[in-house]
XYZ file of C-alpha atoms in Angstrom:
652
model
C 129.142 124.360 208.624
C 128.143 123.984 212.156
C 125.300 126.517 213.342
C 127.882 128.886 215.716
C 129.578 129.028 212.414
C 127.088 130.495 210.495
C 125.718 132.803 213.084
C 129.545 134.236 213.259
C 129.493 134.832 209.563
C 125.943 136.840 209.910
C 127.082 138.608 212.659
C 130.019 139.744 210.710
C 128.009 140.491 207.759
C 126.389 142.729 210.338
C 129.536 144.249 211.593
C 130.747 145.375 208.328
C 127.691 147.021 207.039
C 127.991 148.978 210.267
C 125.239 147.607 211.990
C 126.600 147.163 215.166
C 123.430 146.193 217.389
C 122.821 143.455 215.252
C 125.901 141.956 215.199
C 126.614 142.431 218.525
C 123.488 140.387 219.815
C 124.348 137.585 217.312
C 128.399 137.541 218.988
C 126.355 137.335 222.231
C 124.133 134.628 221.442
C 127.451 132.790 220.275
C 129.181 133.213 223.606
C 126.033 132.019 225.945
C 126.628 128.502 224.224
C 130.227 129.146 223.896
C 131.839 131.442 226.571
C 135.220 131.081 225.550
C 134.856 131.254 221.623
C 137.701 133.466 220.949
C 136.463 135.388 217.714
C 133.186 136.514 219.157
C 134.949 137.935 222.311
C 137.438 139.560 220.439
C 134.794 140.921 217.998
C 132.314 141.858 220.860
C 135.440 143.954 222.317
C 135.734 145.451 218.561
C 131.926 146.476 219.275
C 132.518 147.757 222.738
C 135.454 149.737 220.967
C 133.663 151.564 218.605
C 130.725 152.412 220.680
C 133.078 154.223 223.041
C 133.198 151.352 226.580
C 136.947 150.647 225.787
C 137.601 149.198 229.630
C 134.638 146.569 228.333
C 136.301 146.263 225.150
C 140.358 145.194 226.921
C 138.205 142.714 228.894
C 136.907 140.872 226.333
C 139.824 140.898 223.830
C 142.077 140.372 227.105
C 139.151 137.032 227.299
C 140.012 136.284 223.600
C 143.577 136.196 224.183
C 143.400 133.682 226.979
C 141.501 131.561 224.777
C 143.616 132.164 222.058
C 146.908 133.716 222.342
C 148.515 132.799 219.141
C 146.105 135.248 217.103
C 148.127 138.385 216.532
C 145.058 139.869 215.039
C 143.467 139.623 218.662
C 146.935 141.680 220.004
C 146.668 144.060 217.667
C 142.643 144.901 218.814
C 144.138 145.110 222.054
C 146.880 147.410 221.397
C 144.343 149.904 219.595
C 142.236 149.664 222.626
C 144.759 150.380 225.230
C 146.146 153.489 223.099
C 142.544 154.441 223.051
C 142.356 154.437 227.291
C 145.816 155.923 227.072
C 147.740 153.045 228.645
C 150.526 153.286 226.228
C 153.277 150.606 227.888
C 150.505 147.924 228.005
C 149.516 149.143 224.169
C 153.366 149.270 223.116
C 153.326 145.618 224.544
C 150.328 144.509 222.901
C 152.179 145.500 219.525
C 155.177 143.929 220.173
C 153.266 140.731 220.760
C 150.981 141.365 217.737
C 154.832 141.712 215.498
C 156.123 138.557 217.078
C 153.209 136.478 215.994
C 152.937 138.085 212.850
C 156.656 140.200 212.115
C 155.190 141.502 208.931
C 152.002 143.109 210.328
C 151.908 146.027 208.393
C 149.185 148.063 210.355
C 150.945 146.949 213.642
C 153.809 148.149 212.893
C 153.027 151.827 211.606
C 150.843 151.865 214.856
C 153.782 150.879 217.211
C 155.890 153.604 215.225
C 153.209 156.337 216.150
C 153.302 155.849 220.136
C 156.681 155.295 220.228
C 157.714 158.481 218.404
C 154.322 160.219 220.616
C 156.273 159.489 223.996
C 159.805 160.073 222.672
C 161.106 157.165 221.938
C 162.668 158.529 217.994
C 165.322 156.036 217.363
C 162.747 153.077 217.690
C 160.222 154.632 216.276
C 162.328 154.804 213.353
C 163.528 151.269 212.845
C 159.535 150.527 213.284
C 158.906 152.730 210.410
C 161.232 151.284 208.346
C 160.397 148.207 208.764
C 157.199 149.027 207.583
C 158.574 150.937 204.323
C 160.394 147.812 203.769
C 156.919 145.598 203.197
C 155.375 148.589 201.831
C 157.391 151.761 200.279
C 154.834 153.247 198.873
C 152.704 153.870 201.568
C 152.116 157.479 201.752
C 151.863 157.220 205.571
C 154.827 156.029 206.594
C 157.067 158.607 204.600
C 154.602 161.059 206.115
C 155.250 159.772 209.789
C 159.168 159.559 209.112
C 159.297 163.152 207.820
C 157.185 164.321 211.048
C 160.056 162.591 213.394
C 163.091 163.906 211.179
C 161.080 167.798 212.018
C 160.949 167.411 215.525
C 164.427 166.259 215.605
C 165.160 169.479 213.328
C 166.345 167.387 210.812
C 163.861 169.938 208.540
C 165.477 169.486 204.946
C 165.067 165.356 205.260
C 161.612 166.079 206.901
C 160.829 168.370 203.951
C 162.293 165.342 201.295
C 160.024 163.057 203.639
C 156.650 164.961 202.619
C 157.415 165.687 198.990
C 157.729 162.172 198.881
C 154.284 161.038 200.340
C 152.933 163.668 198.400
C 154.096 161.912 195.302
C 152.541 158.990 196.358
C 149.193 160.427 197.590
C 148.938 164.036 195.777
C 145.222 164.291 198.038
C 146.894 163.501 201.267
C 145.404 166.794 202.879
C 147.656 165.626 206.229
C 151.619 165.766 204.687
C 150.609 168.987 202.945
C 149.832 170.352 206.129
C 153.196 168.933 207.424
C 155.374 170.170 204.454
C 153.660 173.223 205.459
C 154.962 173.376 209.193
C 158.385 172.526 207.700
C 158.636 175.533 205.258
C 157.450 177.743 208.302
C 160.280 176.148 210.553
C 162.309 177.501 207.363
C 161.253 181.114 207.956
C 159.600 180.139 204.397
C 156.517 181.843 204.577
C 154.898 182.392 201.146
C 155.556 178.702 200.798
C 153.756 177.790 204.183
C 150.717 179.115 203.497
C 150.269 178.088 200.037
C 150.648 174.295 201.285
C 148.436 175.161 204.157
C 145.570 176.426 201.842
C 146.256 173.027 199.739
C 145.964 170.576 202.426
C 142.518 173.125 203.131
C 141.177 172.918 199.558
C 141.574 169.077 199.765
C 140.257 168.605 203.200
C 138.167 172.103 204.145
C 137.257 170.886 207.699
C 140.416 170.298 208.365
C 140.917 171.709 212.018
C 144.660 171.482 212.294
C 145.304 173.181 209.074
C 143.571 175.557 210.080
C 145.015 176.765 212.899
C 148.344 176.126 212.062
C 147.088 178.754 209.121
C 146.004 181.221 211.703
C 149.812 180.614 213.716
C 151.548 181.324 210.489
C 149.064 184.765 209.962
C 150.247 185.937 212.828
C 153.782 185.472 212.832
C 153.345 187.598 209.820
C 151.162 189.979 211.910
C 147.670 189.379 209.597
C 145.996 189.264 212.810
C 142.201 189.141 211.224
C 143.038 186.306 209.256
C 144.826 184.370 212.157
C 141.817 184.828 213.912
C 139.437 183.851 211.250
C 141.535 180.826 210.659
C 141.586 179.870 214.408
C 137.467 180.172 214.529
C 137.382 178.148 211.539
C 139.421 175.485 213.242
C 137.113 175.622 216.338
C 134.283 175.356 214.296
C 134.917 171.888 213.054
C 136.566 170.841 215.857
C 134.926 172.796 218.888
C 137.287 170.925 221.245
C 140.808 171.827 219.971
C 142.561 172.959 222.735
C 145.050 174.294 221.237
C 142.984 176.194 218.707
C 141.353 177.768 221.632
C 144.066 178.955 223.122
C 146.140 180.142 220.122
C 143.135 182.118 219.475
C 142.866 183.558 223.426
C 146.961 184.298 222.756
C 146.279 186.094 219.581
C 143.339 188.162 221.327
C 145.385 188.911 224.246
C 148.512 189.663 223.338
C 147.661 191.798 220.618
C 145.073 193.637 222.354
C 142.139 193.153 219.753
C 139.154 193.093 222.245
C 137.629 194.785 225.077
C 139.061 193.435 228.555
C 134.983 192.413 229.049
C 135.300 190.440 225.965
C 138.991 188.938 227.246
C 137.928 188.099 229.871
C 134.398 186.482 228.312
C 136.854 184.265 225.601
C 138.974 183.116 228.522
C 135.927 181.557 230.611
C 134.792 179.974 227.790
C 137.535 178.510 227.790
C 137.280 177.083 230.937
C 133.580 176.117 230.055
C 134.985 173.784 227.582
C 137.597 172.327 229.049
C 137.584 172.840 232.619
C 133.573 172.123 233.821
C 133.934 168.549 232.427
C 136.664 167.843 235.359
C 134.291 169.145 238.028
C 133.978 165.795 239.293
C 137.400 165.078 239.337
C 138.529 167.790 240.985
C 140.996 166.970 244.438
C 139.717 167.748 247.857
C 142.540 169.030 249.859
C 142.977 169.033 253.822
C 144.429 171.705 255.915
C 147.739 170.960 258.442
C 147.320 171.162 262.089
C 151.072 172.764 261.256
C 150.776 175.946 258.817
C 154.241 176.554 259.488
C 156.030 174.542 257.232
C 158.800 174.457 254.123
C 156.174 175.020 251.124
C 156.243 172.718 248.203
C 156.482 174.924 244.754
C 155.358 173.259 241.612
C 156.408 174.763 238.890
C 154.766 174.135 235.510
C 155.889 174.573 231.784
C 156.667 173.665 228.445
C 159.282 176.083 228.334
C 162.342 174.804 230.485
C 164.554 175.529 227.727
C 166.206 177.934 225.727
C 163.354 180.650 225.538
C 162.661 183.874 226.755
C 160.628 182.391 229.564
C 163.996 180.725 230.920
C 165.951 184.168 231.039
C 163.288 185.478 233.530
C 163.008 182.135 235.618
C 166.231 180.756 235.707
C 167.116 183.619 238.533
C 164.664 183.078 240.582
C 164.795 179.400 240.660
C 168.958 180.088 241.693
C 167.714 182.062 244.173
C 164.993 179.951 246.009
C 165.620 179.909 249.638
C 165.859 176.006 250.162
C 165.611 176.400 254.016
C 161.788 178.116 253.134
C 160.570 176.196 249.841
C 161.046 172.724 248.394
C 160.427 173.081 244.535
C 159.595 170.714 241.987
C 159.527 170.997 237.937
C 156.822 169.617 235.954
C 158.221 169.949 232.360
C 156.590 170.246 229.315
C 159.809 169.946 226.554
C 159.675 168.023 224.334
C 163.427 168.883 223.324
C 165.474 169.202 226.034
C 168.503 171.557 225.286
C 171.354 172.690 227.733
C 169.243 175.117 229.221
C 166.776 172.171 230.290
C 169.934 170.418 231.906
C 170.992 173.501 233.686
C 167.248 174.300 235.533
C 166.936 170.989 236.013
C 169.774 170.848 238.462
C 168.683 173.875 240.315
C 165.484 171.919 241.888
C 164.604 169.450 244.140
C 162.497 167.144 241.943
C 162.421 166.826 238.448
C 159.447 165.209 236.170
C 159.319 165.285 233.052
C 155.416 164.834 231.772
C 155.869 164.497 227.988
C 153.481 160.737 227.549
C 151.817 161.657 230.460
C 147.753 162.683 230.321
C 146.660 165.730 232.085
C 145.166 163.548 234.810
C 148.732 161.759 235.316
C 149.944 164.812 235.329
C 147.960 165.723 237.979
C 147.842 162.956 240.464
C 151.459 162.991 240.417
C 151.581 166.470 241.270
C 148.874 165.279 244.118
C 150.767 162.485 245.045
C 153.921 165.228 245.328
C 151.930 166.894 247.582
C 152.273 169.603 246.588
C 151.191 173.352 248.184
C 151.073 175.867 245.494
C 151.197 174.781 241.823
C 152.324 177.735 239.498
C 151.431 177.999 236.138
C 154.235 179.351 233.849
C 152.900 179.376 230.603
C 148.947 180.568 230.201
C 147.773 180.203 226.793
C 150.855 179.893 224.761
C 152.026 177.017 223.130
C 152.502 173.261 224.269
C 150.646 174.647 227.679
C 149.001 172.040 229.798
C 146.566 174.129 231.961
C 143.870 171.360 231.884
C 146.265 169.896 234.499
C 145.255 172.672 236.872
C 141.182 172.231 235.838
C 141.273 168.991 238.412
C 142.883 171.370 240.750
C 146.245 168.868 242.617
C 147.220 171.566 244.721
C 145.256 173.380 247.279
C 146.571 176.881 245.994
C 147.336 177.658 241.799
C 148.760 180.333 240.941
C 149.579 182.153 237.039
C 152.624 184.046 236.772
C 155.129 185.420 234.148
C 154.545 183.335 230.785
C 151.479 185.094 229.952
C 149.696 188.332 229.531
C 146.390 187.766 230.884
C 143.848 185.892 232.716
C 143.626 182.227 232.127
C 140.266 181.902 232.471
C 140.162 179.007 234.871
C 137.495 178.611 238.038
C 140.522 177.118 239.582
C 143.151 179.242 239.290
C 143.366 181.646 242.564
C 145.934 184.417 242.022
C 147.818 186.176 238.906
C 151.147 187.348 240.254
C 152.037 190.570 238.303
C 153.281 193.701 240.167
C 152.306 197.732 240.686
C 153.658 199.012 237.319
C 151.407 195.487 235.157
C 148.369 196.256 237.397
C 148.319 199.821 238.898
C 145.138 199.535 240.946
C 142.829 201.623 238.554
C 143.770 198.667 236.268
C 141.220 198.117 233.214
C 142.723 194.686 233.249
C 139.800 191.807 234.021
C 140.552 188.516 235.522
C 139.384 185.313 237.470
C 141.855 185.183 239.445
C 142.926 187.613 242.192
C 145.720 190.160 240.953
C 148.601 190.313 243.396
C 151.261 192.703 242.888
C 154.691 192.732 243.503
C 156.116 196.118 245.121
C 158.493 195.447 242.965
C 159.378 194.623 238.836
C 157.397 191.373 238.208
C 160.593 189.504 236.590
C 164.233 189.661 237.190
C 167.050 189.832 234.257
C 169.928 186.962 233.440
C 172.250 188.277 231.225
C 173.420 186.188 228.505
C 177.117 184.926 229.802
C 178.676 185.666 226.607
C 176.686 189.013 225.907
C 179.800 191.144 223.859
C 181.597 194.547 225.349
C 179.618 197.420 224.880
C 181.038 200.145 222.346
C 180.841 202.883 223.580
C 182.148 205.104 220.447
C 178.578 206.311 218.938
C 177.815 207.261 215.492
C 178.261 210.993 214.258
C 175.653 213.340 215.677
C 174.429 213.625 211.943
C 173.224 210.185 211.721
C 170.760 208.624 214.239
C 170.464 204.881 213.610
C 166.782 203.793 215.526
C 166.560 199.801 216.301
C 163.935 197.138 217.287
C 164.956 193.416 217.567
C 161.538 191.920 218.217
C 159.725 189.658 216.588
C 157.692 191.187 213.510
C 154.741 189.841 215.228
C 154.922 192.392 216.857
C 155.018 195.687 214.568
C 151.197 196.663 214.543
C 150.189 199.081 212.293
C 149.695 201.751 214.719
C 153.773 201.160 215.114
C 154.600 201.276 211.413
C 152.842 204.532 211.286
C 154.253 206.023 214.400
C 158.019 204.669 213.437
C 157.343 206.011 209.833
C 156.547 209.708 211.856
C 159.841 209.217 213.766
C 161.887 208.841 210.694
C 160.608 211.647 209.219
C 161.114 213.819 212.012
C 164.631 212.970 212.758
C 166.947 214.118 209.786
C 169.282 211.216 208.456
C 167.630 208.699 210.353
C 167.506 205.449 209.637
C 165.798 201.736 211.102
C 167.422 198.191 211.837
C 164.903 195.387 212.053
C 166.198 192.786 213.038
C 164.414 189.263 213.381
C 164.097 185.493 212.254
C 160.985 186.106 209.633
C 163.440 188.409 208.070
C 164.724 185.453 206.423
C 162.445 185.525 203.561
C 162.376 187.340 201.358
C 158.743 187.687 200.810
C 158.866 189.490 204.471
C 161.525 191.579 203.310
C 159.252 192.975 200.973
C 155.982 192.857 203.113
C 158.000 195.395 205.809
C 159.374 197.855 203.085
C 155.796 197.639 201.871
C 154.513 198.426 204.548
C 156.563 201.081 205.434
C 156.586 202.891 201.868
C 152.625 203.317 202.507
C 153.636 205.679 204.567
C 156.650 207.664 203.143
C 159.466 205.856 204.092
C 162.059 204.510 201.344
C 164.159 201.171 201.550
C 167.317 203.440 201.978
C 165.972 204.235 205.611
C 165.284 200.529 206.650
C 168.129 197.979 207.449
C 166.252 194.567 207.670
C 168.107 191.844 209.495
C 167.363 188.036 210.235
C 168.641 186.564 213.377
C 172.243 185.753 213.912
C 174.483 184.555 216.540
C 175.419 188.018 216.309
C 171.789 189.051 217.794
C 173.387 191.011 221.171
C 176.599 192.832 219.378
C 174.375 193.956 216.852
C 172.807 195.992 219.509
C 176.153 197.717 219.463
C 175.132 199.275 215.960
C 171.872 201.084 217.162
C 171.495 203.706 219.084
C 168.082 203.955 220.407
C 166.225 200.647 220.547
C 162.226 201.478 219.735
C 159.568 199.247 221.642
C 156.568 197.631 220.245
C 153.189 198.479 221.042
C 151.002 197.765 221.960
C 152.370 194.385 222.739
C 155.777 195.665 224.190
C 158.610 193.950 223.987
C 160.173 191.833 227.635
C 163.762 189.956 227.046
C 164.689 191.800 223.606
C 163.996 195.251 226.143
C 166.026 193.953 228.463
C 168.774 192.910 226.389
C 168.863 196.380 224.201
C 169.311 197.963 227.902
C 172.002 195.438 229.095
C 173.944 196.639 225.717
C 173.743 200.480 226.826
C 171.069 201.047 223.863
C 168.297 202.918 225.703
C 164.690 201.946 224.666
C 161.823 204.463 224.171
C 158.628 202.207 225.343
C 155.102 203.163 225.162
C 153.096 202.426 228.292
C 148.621 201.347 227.605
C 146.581 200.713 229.940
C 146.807 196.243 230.199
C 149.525 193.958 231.584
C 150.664 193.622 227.923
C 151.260 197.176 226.779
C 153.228 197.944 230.503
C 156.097 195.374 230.247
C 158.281 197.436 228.725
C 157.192 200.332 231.381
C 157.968 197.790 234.263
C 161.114 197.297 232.863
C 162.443 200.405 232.735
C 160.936 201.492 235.848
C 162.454 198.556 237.370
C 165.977 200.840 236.557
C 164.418 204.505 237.548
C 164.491 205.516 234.103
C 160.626 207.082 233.924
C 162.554 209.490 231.091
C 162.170 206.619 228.288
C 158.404 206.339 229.151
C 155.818 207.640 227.035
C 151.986 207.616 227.265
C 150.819 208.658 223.769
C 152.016 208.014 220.613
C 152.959 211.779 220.277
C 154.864 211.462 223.183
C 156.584 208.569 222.486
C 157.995 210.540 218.944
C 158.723 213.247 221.125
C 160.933 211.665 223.589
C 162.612 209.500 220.874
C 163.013 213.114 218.852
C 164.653 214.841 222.232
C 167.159 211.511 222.704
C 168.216 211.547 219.320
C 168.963 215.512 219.535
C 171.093 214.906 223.071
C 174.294 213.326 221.506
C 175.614 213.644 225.477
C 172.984 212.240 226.960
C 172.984 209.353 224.725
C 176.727 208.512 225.661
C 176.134 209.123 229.420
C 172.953 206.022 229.276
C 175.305 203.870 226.834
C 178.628 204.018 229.866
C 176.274 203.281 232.593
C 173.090 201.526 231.842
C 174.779 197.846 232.276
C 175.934 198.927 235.840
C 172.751 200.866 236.607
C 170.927 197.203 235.733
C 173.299 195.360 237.757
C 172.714 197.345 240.949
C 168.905 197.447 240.194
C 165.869 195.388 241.164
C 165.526 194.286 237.828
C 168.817 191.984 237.906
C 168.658 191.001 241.756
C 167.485 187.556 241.595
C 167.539 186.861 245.277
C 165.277 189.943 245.515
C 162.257 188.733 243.834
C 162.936 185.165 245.112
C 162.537 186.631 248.511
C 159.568 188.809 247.215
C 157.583 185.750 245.842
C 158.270 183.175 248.946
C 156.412 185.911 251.052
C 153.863 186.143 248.902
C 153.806 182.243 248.526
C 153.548 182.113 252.417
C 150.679 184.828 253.018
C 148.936 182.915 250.141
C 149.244 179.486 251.769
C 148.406 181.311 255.579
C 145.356 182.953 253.852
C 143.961 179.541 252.529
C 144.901 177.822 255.876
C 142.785 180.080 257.897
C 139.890 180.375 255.559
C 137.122 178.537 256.663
């Protein structure tokens, strides 16, 4: 055995006990007498890999390769590497090359599965996979990564056979419990969730995506102090899951469980976390010699689809005055529906940045030039605000997709309007508040929404309704609702909404409402239908959550002549319903106190006439009202969009 020989086998000795220094000194005493020996570049890149210098660690393997490009084992490095620095064509590449060295390279193969299904690419993804279950069907992993590709393709009962089957396999794999989890919530399944979520815990109890998809699950089933105990938990073993962070700021916030000091505190820590660390990469922008000029509008979301976001957008981006703004997409979805197709011919540029980084993301939106960037989604899910921490355009702006501040250094102005953010506002926020003179948002009716009947039931029977998401129904509403029934003789309550499903919620609400006197003869519980907006036809009064009020299913229960009682608080969350209905001059629906929300639902429920005068002419009363005049509030926000980008062109 010649001496280079032996020193690689010490050196690898070295590697695998996991002492790295050693080894690495040995690989580099190897290459000063032999600078093109192709197994100690490729393992000196394996070094460079682990210790975190992954551009040194593609230029030696990339050195390796010239030496030696038969290897697939040195195409394979590289392909880790590259998916490491986030280059995933070049990484996809290496793979391929790796596979057609080697075809049955098991590890390169359930590698090139996992980018190709991250950047949407499903239908490869799954011939990779199965080539791999075809050298190995009982790996665990696989079935695992095929059943998390049949989910996001909603394919949730073969996703579902998918996990039970790696579970077989591996009965400790902590990761396809969690995922057999998500699947039973997609089912509306809840019991079932969380009992797989607290397995994949018990086997893996720093498991930071378990948690918090615990703490999403807790709320959808309104157990708001265990959502947020289940969120801190996650951020405790992972302190840098963003999207533990902000499902916890979105649980805070839209729920109203803190101060607006302590709001306000969460959100900049936010920003702390994951904002400081782009200071230095953070675009400079130069003023025009010309500030009179079509604006660019960036437009950012994950929620270009069918969601409630879309009913309030889609009208103003119809509306946009093309001769004044130029407006570009930057979309988030990662399944596109027909709602996606229709916005996406409504703008001048279209990009989609699912595969993209946040720093893609953002030097294309630099590159776009673009003038003011708006954020459309806050803290809720799939939200890419890091893109706005390197700040690509000169002005950023949050509006409409969430109820508070984002936290963020680099966000300038939250657009809300004078009903949101009266000016004695408790509300608390980074950015500047600038309000509308008029309603924040503007209605789309559903196309298809049903007739209204306008026959109502007998005066002797008074049939209350809310359609929002259980989520929603705080205990402060269960008690007030629970008053309201009692108070109004032969009364009776329609839930309606998708957790209803289960039946374990079905029992949790009538639970919950017996507590307080009410009997399951009163409550009509309802899961969603296609029927959702002619079932508004068998209610009539529609009751609004609080303190997180209801926006679209308001809107909706108005547009089907079903008049909502809403009760306004004091924060941008608790006044959407109040905006709404101002938005329509109908102040009488308003209440301020819990007593006087009873109290107006009591006097509505009394006044059979003026019951059937609201049902025969709310849906024209919308119609000729700021809420559904689109071009109105596209009007309203281009001004504002030009005094913002005058302001920042004259600052000095």
């Amino acid at each position: 055995m010649t001496i280079i020989s032996q020193t690689l086998q010490t050196a690898l000795k070295h590697h695998q006990a996991g002492q790295l220094q050693k080894a690495e000194s040995l690989y580099h005493q190897i290459l000063q007498e032999n600078p093109g020996h192709s197994d100690a570049l490729n393992l000196s890149g394996l070094i460079a890999h682990q210790t975190g210098n992954n551009t040194k660690a593609a230029e030696l393997i990339n050195k390796a390769i010239l030496s030696n490009p038969k290897n697939p084992d040195y195409h394979y490095n590289l392909g880790i590497v590259l998916s490491s620095l986030g280059q995933w064509t070049d990484a996809i590449q290496a793979y391929r090359q790796t596979l057609s060295l080697k075809p049955d390279y098991f590890e390169a193969l359930n590698n090139l599965g996992n980018i190709l299904r991250k950047h949407g690419n499903t239908e490869s993804a799954i011939e990779i996979y199965n080539k791999a279950l075809n050298l190995q069907p009982d790996c665990a992993e696989i079935w695992n990564n095929l059943g998390n590709i049949l989910n996001e393709q909603n394919q949730v009962e073969n996703a579902i056979e998918n996990y039970n089957k790696a579970i077989q396999l591996k009965p400790d794999y902590a990761e396809a419990w969690n995922n057999l989890g998500s699947a039973l919530f997609e089912q509306n399944r809840y019991k079932d969730a969380i009992q797989h979520y607290r397995r994949a815990l018990e086997l893996k109890p720093d498991y930071a995506e378990a948690w918090d998809n615990l703490g999403g699950i807790m709320e959808a089933i309104g157990d708001f102090k265990t959502a947020i105990e289940s969120c801190r938990q996650s951020l405790k073993h992972k302190p840098d899951y963003l999207k533990a962070f902000s499902n916890l700021l979105y649980l805070l916030s839209y729920n109203v469980l803190c101060s607006p000091e302590q709001t306000l505190n969460e959100h900049s820590n936010w920003d702390g976390m994951h904002g400081d660390k782009h200071q230095t990469d953070i675009f400079s922008h130069t003023k025009p010699t010309n500030t009179n000029k079509r604006l660019r509008i960036g437009y950012v979301s994950s929620d270009f689809r069918k969601h409630a976001l879309s009913f309030f957008f889609e009208p103003i981006l119809k509306n946009h005055d093309r001769s004044q703004v130029e407006v570009y997409c930057y979309s988030n979805v990662h399944k596109p529906d027909e709602v996606t197709e229709r916005l996406k011919t409504m703008t001048d540029e279209w990009c989609s940045t699912i595969g993209m980084s946040d720093k893609e993301v953002a030097h294309r939106i630099n590159s776009d030039n673009i003038d003011i960037l708006i954020d459309l989604s806050g803290h809720t899910a799939k939200n890419r605000l890091t893109i706005f921490t390197y700040k690509p355009a000169p002005i950023q702006v949050t509006y409409l997709g969430y109820c508070s501040t984002t936290g963020l250094k680099t966000m300038d102005y939250w657009i809300t309007d004078t009903t949101m953010h009266p000016e004695d506002t408790v509300e608390l926020a980074v950015e500047e508040i600038v309000r509308l003179e008029r309603c924040w948002t503007c209605y789309q009716p559903p196309a298809d929404a049903p007739e209204i009947i306008t026959e109502t039931q007998p005066d002797n029977i008074i049939t209350f309704g809310s359609f929002n998401n259980l989520s929603k129904l705080s205990s402060e509403v269960v008690v007030c609702w629970s008053q309201l029934l009692k108070e109004v003789t032969n009364s009776r309550l329609v839930l309606k909404a998708r957790q209803l499903a289960d039946p374990f919620m079905q029992e949790r609400v009538l639970n919950h409402f017996a507590q307080h006197g009410i009997n399951s003869e009163q409550l009509i519980l309802l899961p969603n239908t296609p029927s959702y907006m002619a079932d508004y036809n068998k209610i009539d009064i529609a009751l609004d959550t609080f303190p997180r009020t209801g926006g679209v299913t308001t809107a909706d229960a108005l547009w089907m002549g079903v008049p909502v009682i809403t009760l306004s608080g004091q924060r941008y969350i608790e006044r959407q319903g109040a905006s709404i209905i101002n938005a329509i001059g109908l102040e009488e629906l308003i209440a301020s106190t819990p007593e006087e929300y009873i109290a107006r639902a009591v006097t509505l429920a009394k006044n059979h006439t003026r019951r059937y005068e609201l049902k025969t002419s709310l849906r024209k009363l919308m119609t000729n009202s700021p809420l559904c005049d689109g071009r109105d509030l596209a009007q309203a926000l281009e001004e504002t969009y030009l005094n913002m980008w005058h302001t920042w062109c004259n600052a000095e």
